[in-house]
Amino acid sequence: MMDAFTDFDSGDEERLIRDSVRRMVQERRKPIVRQGSIVAPGTHARGYLQELEALGLSELMLSDGNIDISMVRRIAILSEEAGAGLFITPVIESIGLPLLACTGLVPPGAGIASPGMVLTAIAEPFAAARTLPSVTSTSNGQLCLSGTAGRIPFAPMADGFLLAANNQGTPQLLLVPAKGTDFELTPEPMADGSERGKLVFDGFRLSPACLLAQGSDATKATDILLDVLMLSTAAQLAGIAARVHDMACDHIRTRHQFGRVLAAFQALQHRAANDYVAVEVTRAFLYQVCDIWNEGETRRALLHALLVKSAQTAIDVAKSTIQMHGAMGFTLEHEVGWYLKAAIVASTRYGDLAAHRRLFADSNLAYW
Amino acid sequence: MSLFHRDTPEETAFRTEVRTWLEANVPAETLHELDVTNPEVSREWHRKLWQRGWIAPHWPREFGGMGATLEQQVILMEELARVGGPYVQPSGLNFLGFAIMEFGTEEQKRDLLPDILSGDTTWCQGYSEPEAGSDLASLRTRAVEDGDDFVVNGQKIWSSGAPHCDRMFALVRTEPDPKARHAGISMLLIDLATPGITVTPIQTLTGHVHFSIVTFIDVRVPKTSILGKLHGGWKVANHVLTFERLSGSSPRHDLIAIDTLRRLSEATGRVSDPAFRDRMASAGIDVVAHMAMHRRAVERVKAGQSLGFMASVMKIAGANALHNVTDLLLDAAGSDAASSFKHTDNGQELDPLGLFLLSRRATIWGGSAEIQRNIIAERILGFPRSWR
Ligand SMILES: Cc1cc2nc3c(=O)[nH]c(=O)nc-3n(C[C@H](O)[C@H](O)[C@H](O)COP(=O)(O)OP(=O)(O)OC[C@H]3O[C@@H](n4cnc5c(N)ncnc54)[C@H](O)[C@@H]3O)c2cc1C
């Protein structure tokens, strides 16, 4: 396929990253099979970073210093490839701590001692009414955590959480182990084969060292995490869209009806052309948002817009690809349906689309 | 600055200079007009911009252009859109000028280019015919050699600006039965005041006199008026059509429409209806995405790469975004959408129906949306040629 709007300014390094990650995703991708039938064709690896580490590629995701444009572009590339490969895994969720370490908002070395995978747990970030778990300080200097954090993506995989909480009106960011008698995690299976979870704390005791940031630092930290999570989710959706579009084109190039390939029929050509336009607009938007990452005032509103656009594109193009496959697209055996489910799951992972549209409208961004 | 680009200090200075000058000089009576309402005001505005040196930012200096950087071109485009100046006849500046630079004789360059710049001669494009639309190569207007002249017979239609223009660059058939459909066509530069030419204006859906039927009966055109080679007109026409200018798919029209949408929905109170805001957000998101794509296209051209067939992608994306907004404009106006009552904002009449109607052209002119989809299918996705 032609070099479109996305990759023309990629340097050799970015191309290399894309190629090696694409190969890794393809090699590692393992469908989940239960009792002989495919439960989900994607991979539910423990964490993207962990997979990259195994290949010595983890430094691609994180670099020292600030979260800068080249870093978010790399995150976008890695996330797109994860989406394209149906690699359903915490892409960014597991690197919250090292990401924040880049920004200096949490003490250096925070969480190094905590073993295993620490997942970001920011409960229902864009819900209209929202309650966070609450923190109180006990007389012996400990922290005491109570309340619920619902709909936390991938939560059952975690060994610990980077948890957004509230201490009598002051936002706090805590490092919380995923085990304890006063803690309950209820897994919730998702349509794409992944799981999210509800965390319920009931007087859960934590040492004061678990408090990573509070006040405006905690707000800044959760905002940065959310921005990167939104960007990565949008990129995964863009990757899904591009992949299902390729799938449709490959199929209609080879399937014959009425004595010719389906791709010779204008009705399908135009469907594919519309899908191509949607994919290209979305990817152009994605990389353009990366490139203005440092424009702090507009970033969040653009991310709301980007998430809506990429979700809509992924879902629409997946539906179109199902249509172009005929009955075969309507089976559990063909991958395309799984891509559609993955798109729907991703599009509701951090806020729903109506919420993103509402927040975008409130920003008045489109009106110069 | 615009949403996806932060001006450098030099660009900021240029933008300020442009904005200040435009605001002081734009004729108030034609602010935000949708099409030419007064050809004289348009010509006067053209001349003013020329005198200021800003009429042809995209022309090379050797031909009298500004030789502006791409960023300066974009800034001028944005600021002109923002101030809403009169419509300037684009065919000579954006199409013909470049074809003359590429294919013209030295005399043609010397005689024609300066007047295009100054606005002393305005040009319209004569490609389409009553029987030749998307299938342009089927055109029938004939030019037969006779002594030092061609004798032209036939009809052109939809020629934008023809009612107000001085000349036409027209595709004519110079060989009746060529081996290939695209052979045997030539490009003629025709003075519309020549005897035998009748220009019959046609009103557009918006009520403007925008285009016309131009009839040729035994019209004598000197042979020196051919642009490019005899029978070589298709190459010239294609050069004109594919000459990549980002302005063609710029978000300018979306932005004008969405600005009207904001003002109108505030005037009518729709802006506080959550259901309506949701739809405004959807439409706004598509506009922002289109702006992002346009910005990337600018970056790509700056990096020295051509847009190629991506121009077709941009055309469809732009038209989709525009249509979403103009659909919503009607809803924002509610029961006043089609009445003679007009909401005003800052003394300016808001014309939702006008913008809605005008936007129909986005998927028709310059190669319809269906033709763009054919191009994407065939040239980008590599599908076999469909029957057409
Ligand atoms: C505002 C405006 C300004 C214009 N200005 C000029 C000008 O200055 N000079 C000039 O020469 N022309 C001009 N045009 C004409 C324009 O180029 C033609 O309208 C355009 O090329 C389409 O041709 P047509 O109108 O004859 O439609 P047709 O070609 O008859 O098409 C009718 C419909 O059929 C569809 N169609 C046609 N062929 C195919 C196919 N192979 N596959 C699928 N669908 C197909 C088209 O997309 C369209 O929807 C202008 C048009 C407009 C609206």
Coordinates of N, CA and C in Angstrom, one line a residue, chain A residues 87-255:
Chain A
F87 N -3.7 -7.8 19.8 CA -2.8 -8.1 20.9 C -3.5 -7.4 22.1
I88 N -4.4 -8.1 22.7 CA -5.3 -7.4 23.7 C -4.6 -7.5 25.1
T89 N -4.0 -6.4 25.5 CA -3.1 -6.5 26.6 C -3.0 -5.1 27.2
P90 N -2.6 -5.0 28.4 CA -2.4 -3.6 28.9 C -1.2 -3.0 28.2
V91 N -1.4 -2.1 27.3 CA -0.3 -1.5 26.5 C 0.3 -0.5 27.3
I92 N -0.5 0.4 27.8 CA 0.0 1.6 28.6 C -0.3 1.4 30.1
E93 N -1.3 0.6 30.4 CA -1.8 0.5 31.7 C -0.7 0.0 32.7
S94 N 0.2 -0.8 32.1 CA 1.3 -1.3 33.0 C 2.5 -0.5 33.2
I95 N 2.5 0.7 32.5 CA 3.8 1.5 32.6 C 3.5 2.9 33.2
G96 N 2.4 2.9 34.0 CA 2.1 4.2 34.6 C 3.2 4.7 35.5
L97 N 3.8 3.8 36.3 CA 4.9 4.2 37.2 C 6.1 4.8 36.5
P98 N 6.7 4.0 35.5 CA 7.8 4.6 34.8 C 7.4 5.8 34.0
L99 N 6.2 5.9 33.5 CA 5.8 7.1 32.8 C 5.9 8.3 33.7
L100 N 5.3 8.1 34.9 CA 5.3 9.3 35.8 C 6.7 9.6 36.3
A101 N 7.5 8.6 36.4 CA 8.9 8.8 36.8 C 9.6 9.8 35.8
C102 N 9.2 9.7 34.5 CA 9.7 10.6 33.5 C 9.3 12.1 33.8
T103 N 8.2 12.2 34.5 CA 7.7 13.6 34.6 C 8.1 14.2 36.0
G104 N 8.7 13.4 36.8 CA 9.1 13.9 38.1 C 8.0 14.2 39.1
L105 N 6.8 13.7 38.8 CA 5.6 14.0 39.6 C 5.5 12.9 40.8
V106 N 6.2 11.8 40.6 CA 6.3 10.9 41.8 C 7.8 10.8 42.1
P107 N 8.1 10.4 43.4 CA 9.5 10.4 43.8 C 10.2 9.3 42.9
P108 N 11.5 9.6 42.6 CA 12.2 8.7 41.8 C 12.3 7.3 42.5
G109 N 12.2 6.3 41.8 CA 12.4 5.0 42.4 C 11.1 4.5 43.0
A110 N 10.0 5.3 43.0 CA 8.8 4.9 43.6 C 8.3 3.6 43.0
G111 N 8.0 2.6 43.8 CA 7.4 1.4 43.3 C 8.4 0.4 42.8
I112 N 9.6 0.8 42.8 CA 10.6 -0.2 42.3 C 10.6 -1.5 43.1
A113 N 10.3 -1.3 44.4 CA 10.3 -2.5 45.3 C 9.1 -3.4 45.0
S114 N 8.0 -2.8 44.4 CA 6.8 -3.6 44.3 C 6.9 -4.5 43.1
P115 N 6.7 -5.8 43.4 CA 7.0 -6.8 42.4 C 5.8 -6.9 41.4
G116 N 6.2 -7.4 40.3 CA 5.1 -7.8 39.3 C 4.6 -6.6 38.6
M117 N 3.3 -6.7 38.1 CA 2.8 -5.7 37.2 C 1.9 -4.8 37.9
V118 N 2.2 -3.5 37.9 CA 1.4 -2.5 38.5 C 0.5 -1.8 37.4
L119 N -0.8 -2.0 37.5 CA -1.7 -1.4 36.5 C -2.3 -0.1 37.0
T120 N -2.6 0.7 36.0 CA -3.2 2.0 36.4 C -4.7 1.8 36.7
A121 N -5.2 2.4 37.7 CA -6.6 2.2 38.1 C -7.2 3.6 38.4
I122 N -7.7 4.2 37.3 CA -8.4 5.5 37.4 C -9.8 5.2 37.1
A123 N -10.7 5.1 38.2 CA -12.0 4.6 38.0 C -12.9 5.6 37.2
E124 N -13.5 5.1 36.2 CA -14.5 5.8 35.4 C -14.2 7.3 35.2
P125 N -13.1 7.5 34.5 CA -12.6 8.9 34.5 C -13.5 10.0 34.0
F126 N -14.4 9.7 33.0 CA -15.2 10.7 32.4 C -16.7 10.6 32.7
A127 N -17.0 9.8 33.7 CA -18.4 9.7 34.1 C -18.9 11.0 34.7
A128 N -20.2 11.3 34.5 CA -20.7 12.6 35.0 C -20.6 12.6 36.5
A129 N -21.1 11.6 37.1 CA -21.0 11.5 38.6 C -20.0 10.4 38.9
R130 N -19.1 10.7 39.8 CA -18.0 9.8 39.9 C -17.5 9.8 41.4
T131 N -17.4 8.6 41.9 CA -16.8 8.6 43.3 C -15.5 7.7 43.2
L132 N -14.5 8.2 43.9 CA -13.3 7.5 44.0 C -13.2 6.8 45.4
P133 N -12.3 5.8 45.5 CA -12.1 5.2 46.8 C -11.6 6.3 47.7
S134 N -11.9 6.3 49.0 CA -11.5 7.4 49.9 C -10.4 6.9 50.9
V135 N -9.6 7.8 51.2 CA -8.4 7.6 52.0 C -8.6 8.4 53.3
T136 N -8.3 7.7 54.5 CA -8.2 8.5 55.7 C -6.9 8.1 56.4
S137 N -6.4 9.0 57.2 CA -5.1 8.7 57.9 C -5.5 8.2 59.3
T138 N -4.8 7.1 59.7 CA -5.1 6.6 61.0 C -4.2 7.2 62.0
S139 N -4.5 6.9 63.3 CA -3.7 7.5 64.4 C -2.2 7.1 64.3
N140 N -2.0 5.8 63.9 CA -0.6 5.4 63.9 C 0.1 5.7 62.6
G141 N -0.4 6.7 61.8 CA 0.3 7.1 60.6 C 0.0 6.3 59.4
Q142 N -0.8 5.3 59.5 CA -1.1 4.5 58.4 C -2.2 5.1 57.5
L143 N -2.3 4.6 56.3 CA -3.5 5.1 55.5 C -4.5 4.0 55.5
C144 N -5.8 4.4 55.4 CA -6.8 3.4 55.4 C -7.7 3.7 54.2
L145 N -7.9 2.7 53.4 CA -8.6 2.9 52.1 C -10.0 2.2 52.1
S146 N -11.0 2.9 51.7 CA -12.3 2.3 51.6 C -13.1 2.7 50.3
G147 N -14.0 1.9 49.9 CA -14.8 2.3 48.7 C -14.4 1.5 47.5
T148 N -15.0 1.9 46.4 CA -15.0 1.1 45.2 C -14.3 1.8 44.0
A149 N -13.5 1.1 43.2 CA -13.0 1.6 42.0 C -13.6 0.6 40.9
G150 N -14.6 1.1 40.1 CA -15.2 0.2 39.2 C -14.6 0.2 37.8
R151 N -14.8 -0.9 37.1 CA -14.5 -0.9 35.6 C -13.0 -0.6 35.4
I152 N -12.1 -1.3 36.1 CA -10.7 -1.1 35.9 C -10.2 -2.1 34.8
P153 N -9.7 -1.6 33.7 CA -9.3 -2.5 32.6 C -8.2 -3.4 33.0
F154 N -8.3 -4.7 32.7 CA -7.3 -5.7 32.9 C -7.0 -6.0 34.4
A155 N -7.8 -5.5 35.3 CA -7.5 -5.5 36.7 C -7.1 -6.9 37.2
P156 N -7.8 -8.0 36.7 CA -7.4 -9.3 37.3 C -6.0 -9.7 37.0
M157 N -5.3 -9.1 36.1 CA -3.9 -9.4 35.8 C -2.9 -8.8 36.8
A158 N -3.4 -7.8 37.5 CA -2.4 -6.9 38.3 C -1.9 -7.6 39.5
D159 N -0.6 -7.2 39.8 CA -0.1 -7.5 41.1 C -0.2 -6.3 42.0
G160 N -0.4 -5.1 41.4 CA -0.6 -3.9 42.2 C -1.3 -2.9 41.4
F161 N -1.7 -1.8 42.0 CA -2.4 -0.7 41.3 C -1.9 0.6 41.6
L162 N -1.9 1.4 40.6 CA -1.6 2.8 40.7 C -3.0 3.5 40.8
L163 N -3.4 3.8 42.0 CA -4.8 4.0 42.2 C -5.1 5.5 42.5
A164 N -6.1 6.0 41.7 CA -6.5 7.4 42.0 C -7.6 7.3 43.1
A165 N -7.3 8.1 44.2 CA -8.2 8.1 45.3 C -8.4 9.6 45.8
N166 N -9.2 9.7 46.9 CA -9.6 11.0 47.4 C -9.5 11.0 48.9
N167 N -8.8 12.0 49.4 CA -8.7 12.1 50.9 C -9.3 13.4 51.3
Q168 N -10.6 13.3 51.7 CA -11.4 14.4 52.1 C -11.3 15.6 51.1
G169 N -11.5 15.3 49.9 CA -11.4 16.4 48.8 C -10.1 16.6 48.2
T170 N -9.0 16.0 48.8 CA -7.7 16.1 48.2 C -7.4 14.9 47.3
P171 N -7.2 15.1 46.0 CA -6.8 13.9 45.2 C -5.5 13.3 45.6
Q172 N -5.5 12.0 45.6 CA -4.2 11.3 45.9 C -4.0 10.2 45.0
L173 N -2.7 9.9 44.8 CA -2.3 8.8 43.9 C -1.6 7.8 44.8
L174 N -2.1 6.6 44.8 CA -1.5 5.6 45.7 C -1.0 4.4 45.0
L175 N 0.0 3.7 45.6 CA 0.5 2.5 45.1 C -0.1 1.4 46.0
V176 N -0.9 0.5 45.4 CA -1.7 -0.4 46.3 C -1.5 -1.8 45.8
P177 N -1.1 -2.7 46.7 CA -1.0 -4.1 46.3 C -2.3 -4.7 46.0
A178 N -2.3 -5.7 45.1 CA -3.6 -6.3 44.7 C -4.0 -7.5 45.6
K179 N -3.4 -7.5 46.8 CA -3.8 -8.6 47.7 C -4.1 -8.1 49.1
G180 N -4.9 -8.7 49.8 CA -5.2 -8.3 51.1 C -6.6 -8.7 51.6
T181 N -6.7 -8.9 52.9 CA -8.0 -9.4 53.4 C -9.1 -8.4 53.3
D182 N -8.7 -7.1 53.3 CA -9.8 -6.0 53.2 C -10.0 -5.5 51.8
F183 N -9.6 -6.4 50.9 CA -9.7 -6.0 49.4 C -10.3 -7.1 48.6
E184 N -11.3 -6.7 47.8 CA -11.9 -7.8 46.9 C -11.9 -7.3 45.5
L185 N -11.5 -8.2 44.6 CA -11.6 -7.9 43.2 C -12.6 -8.8 42.5
T186 N -13.5 -8.2 41.8 CA -14.5 -9.0 41.1 C -14.2 -8.9 39.6
P187 N -13.8 -10.0 39.0 CA -13.5 -9.9 37.5 C -14.7 -9.8 36.7
E188 N -14.6 -9.1 35.6 CA -15.7 -9.0 34.7 C -15.3 -9.3 33.3
P189 N -15.7 -10.4 32.7 CA -15.3 -10.8 31.4 C -15.8 -9.8 30.3
M190 N -15.0 -9.5 29.4 CA -15.3 -8.6 28.3 C -15.5 -9.3 27.0
A191 N -16.2 -8.7 26.0 CA -16.6 -9.3 24.8 C -15.4 -9.8 24.0
D192 N -14.2 -9.1 24.2 CA -13.1 -9.5 23.4 C -12.2 -10.6 24.0
G193 N -12.6 -11.1 25.1 CA -11.9 -12.1 25.8 C -11.0 -11.6 27.0
S194 N -10.9 -10.3 27.1 CA -10.1 -9.7 28.2 C -11.0 -9.6 29.4
E195 N -10.5 -9.1 30.4 CA -11.2 -8.9 31.7 C -11.0 -7.6 32.3
R196 N -12.0 -7.0 32.9 CA -11.7 -5.8 33.7 C -12.2 -6.2 35.1
G197 N -12.1 -5.3 36.0 CA -12.5 -5.7 37.4 C -12.9 -4.6 38.2
K198 N -13.7 -5.0 39.2 CA -14.2 -4.0 40.2 C -13.4 -4.2 41.5
L199 N -12.8 -3.1 42.0 CA -12.0 -3.2 43.2 C -12.8 -2.6 44.4
V200 N -12.9 -3.5 45.4 CA -13.7 -3.0 46.6 C -12.7 -3.0 47.8
F201 N -12.5 -1.9 48.4 CA -11.6 -1.8 49.6 C -12.5 -1.5 50.8
D202 N -12.1 -2.2 51.9 CA -13.0 -2.1 53.1 C -12.0 -1.9 54.3
G203 N -11.6 -0.7 54.4 CA -10.6 -0.4 55.5 C -9.3 -1.1 55.3
F204 N -8.8 -1.0 54.0 CA -7.6 -1.6 53.6 C -6.4 -0.7 54.1
R205 N -5.5 -1.4 54.9 CA -4.4 -0.6 55.5 C -3.2 -0.5 54.6
L206 N -2.6 0.7 54.5 CA -1.4 0.9 53.6 C -0.4 1.7 54.4
S207 N 0.9 1.4 54.1 CA 1.9 2.2 54.8 C 2.0 3.6 54.1
P208 N 2.4 4.6 54.8 CA 2.5 6.0 54.3 C 3.3 6.1 53.0
A209 N 4.3 5.1 52.8 CA 5.1 5.1 51.6 C 4.3 4.9 50.4
C210 N 3.1 4.4 50.5 CA 2.3 4.1 49.4 C 1.7 5.3 48.7
L211 N 1.8 6.4 49.4 CA 1.2 7.7 48.9 C 2.3 8.3 47.9
L212 N 2.0 8.3 46.6 CA 3.0 8.7 45.7 C 2.8 10.2 45.4
A213 N 1.6 10.7 45.3 CA 1.5 12.1 45.0 C 0.1 12.6 45.6
Q214 N 0.0 13.8 45.9 CA -1.3 14.3 46.3 C -1.5 15.8 45.9
G215 N -2.7 16.2 46.0 CA -3.1 17.6 45.6 C -2.9 17.8 44.1
S216 N -2.4 18.9 43.7 CA -2.3 19.2 42.3 C -1.3 18.3 41.6
D217 N -0.3 17.8 42.3 CA 0.6 16.8 41.7 C -0.2 15.5 41.3
A218 N -1.0 15.1 42.2 CA -1.8 13.9 41.9 C -2.7 14.1 40.7
T219 N -3.3 15.3 40.7 CA -4.2 15.6 39.6 C -3.4 15.6 38.3
K220 N -2.3 16.3 38.3 CA -1.4 16.4 37.1 C -1.1 15.0 36.7
A221 N -0.7 14.1 37.7 CA -0.2 12.8 37.3 C -1.3 12.0 36.7
T222 N -2.5 12.0 37.3 CA -3.6 11.2 36.7 C -4.0 11.8 35.3
D223 N -3.9 13.1 35.1 CA -4.2 13.7 33.8 C -3.2 13.2 32.8
I224 N -1.9 13.2 33.1 CA -1.0 12.7 32.2 C -1.2 11.3 31.8
L225 N -1.4 10.5 32.9 CA -1.7 9.1 32.6 C -2.9 8.9 31.7
L226 N -4.0 9.7 32.0 CA -5.2 9.5 31.1 C -4.9 10.0 29.7
D227 N -4.1 11.0 29.5 CA -3.8 11.5 28.2 C -3.1 10.4 27.4
V228 N -2.1 9.8 28.0 CA -1.4 8.7 27.3 C -2.3 7.5 27.1
L229 N -3.1 7.2 28.0 CA -4.0 6.1 27.9 C -5.0 6.3 26.7
M230 N -5.5 7.5 26.6 CA -6.4 7.9 25.6 C -5.7 7.8 24.2
L231 N -4.5 8.3 24.2 CA -3.8 8.3 22.9 C -3.6 6.8 22.5
S232 N -3.1 6.1 23.4 CA -2.8 4.7 23.1 C -4.1 3.9 22.7
T233 N -5.2 4.2 23.4 CA -6.4 3.5 23.0 C -6.9 3.9 21.6
A234 N -6.8 5.2 21.3 CA -7.1 5.6 20.0 C -6.2 5.0 18.9
A235 N -4.9 4.9 19.2 CA -4.0 4.2 18.3 C -4.3 2.8 18.1
Q236 N -4.7 2.1 19.2 CA -5.1 0.7 19.0 C -6.3 0.6 18.1
L237 N -7.3 1.5 18.3 CA -8.5 1.5 17.4 C -8.1 1.8 16.0
A238 N -7.1 2.7 15.8 CA -6.7 3.0 14.4 C -6.0 1.7 13.8
G239 N -5.3 1.0 14.6 CA -4.7 -0.2 14.1 C -5.7 -1.3 13.8
I240 N -6.7 -1.4 14.6 CA -7.8 -2.3 14.3 C -8.4 -1.9 12.9
A241 N -8.7 -0.6 12.8 CA -9.4 -0.2 11.5 C -8.6 -0.5 10.3
A242 N -7.3 -0.2 10.4 CA -6.4 -0.4 9.2 C -6.3 -1.9 8.9
R243 N -6.2 -2.7 10.0 CA -6.1 -4.2 9.7 C -7.4 -4.7 9.1
V244 N -8.5 -4.4 9.6 CA -9.8 -5.0 9.1 C -10.0 -4.4 7.6
H245 N -9.6 -3.2 7.4 CA -9.7 -2.7 6.0 C -8.8 -3.5 5.1
D246 N -7.6 -3.8 5.5 CA -6.7 -4.7 4.6 C -7.4 -6.1 4.4
M247 N -8.0 -6.6 5.5 CA -8.6 -7.9 5.4 C -9.7 -7.9 4.3
A248 N -10.5 -6.8 4.3 CA -11.6 -6.7 3.4 C -11.0 -6.6 1.9
C249 N -10.0 -5.8 1.8 CA -9.4 -5.7 0.4 C -8.8 -7.0 0.0
D250 N -8.1 -7.7 0.8 CA -7.5 -9.0 0.4 C -8.7 -9.9 0.0
H251 N -9.7 -9.9 0.8 CA -10.8 -10.9 0.5 C -11.5 -10.6 -0.8
I252 N -11.8 -9.3 -1.1 CA -12.5 -9.1 -2.3 C -11.6 -9.1 -3.6
R253 N -10.3 -9.1 -3.3 CA -9.4 -9.3 -4.5 C -9.4 -10.7 -4.9
T254 N -9.7 -11.7 -4.0 CA -9.6 -13.1 -4.4 C -10.9 -13.8 -4.6
R255 N -11.9 -13.4 -3.9 CA -13.2 -14.1 -4.0 C -13.9 -13.8 -5.3

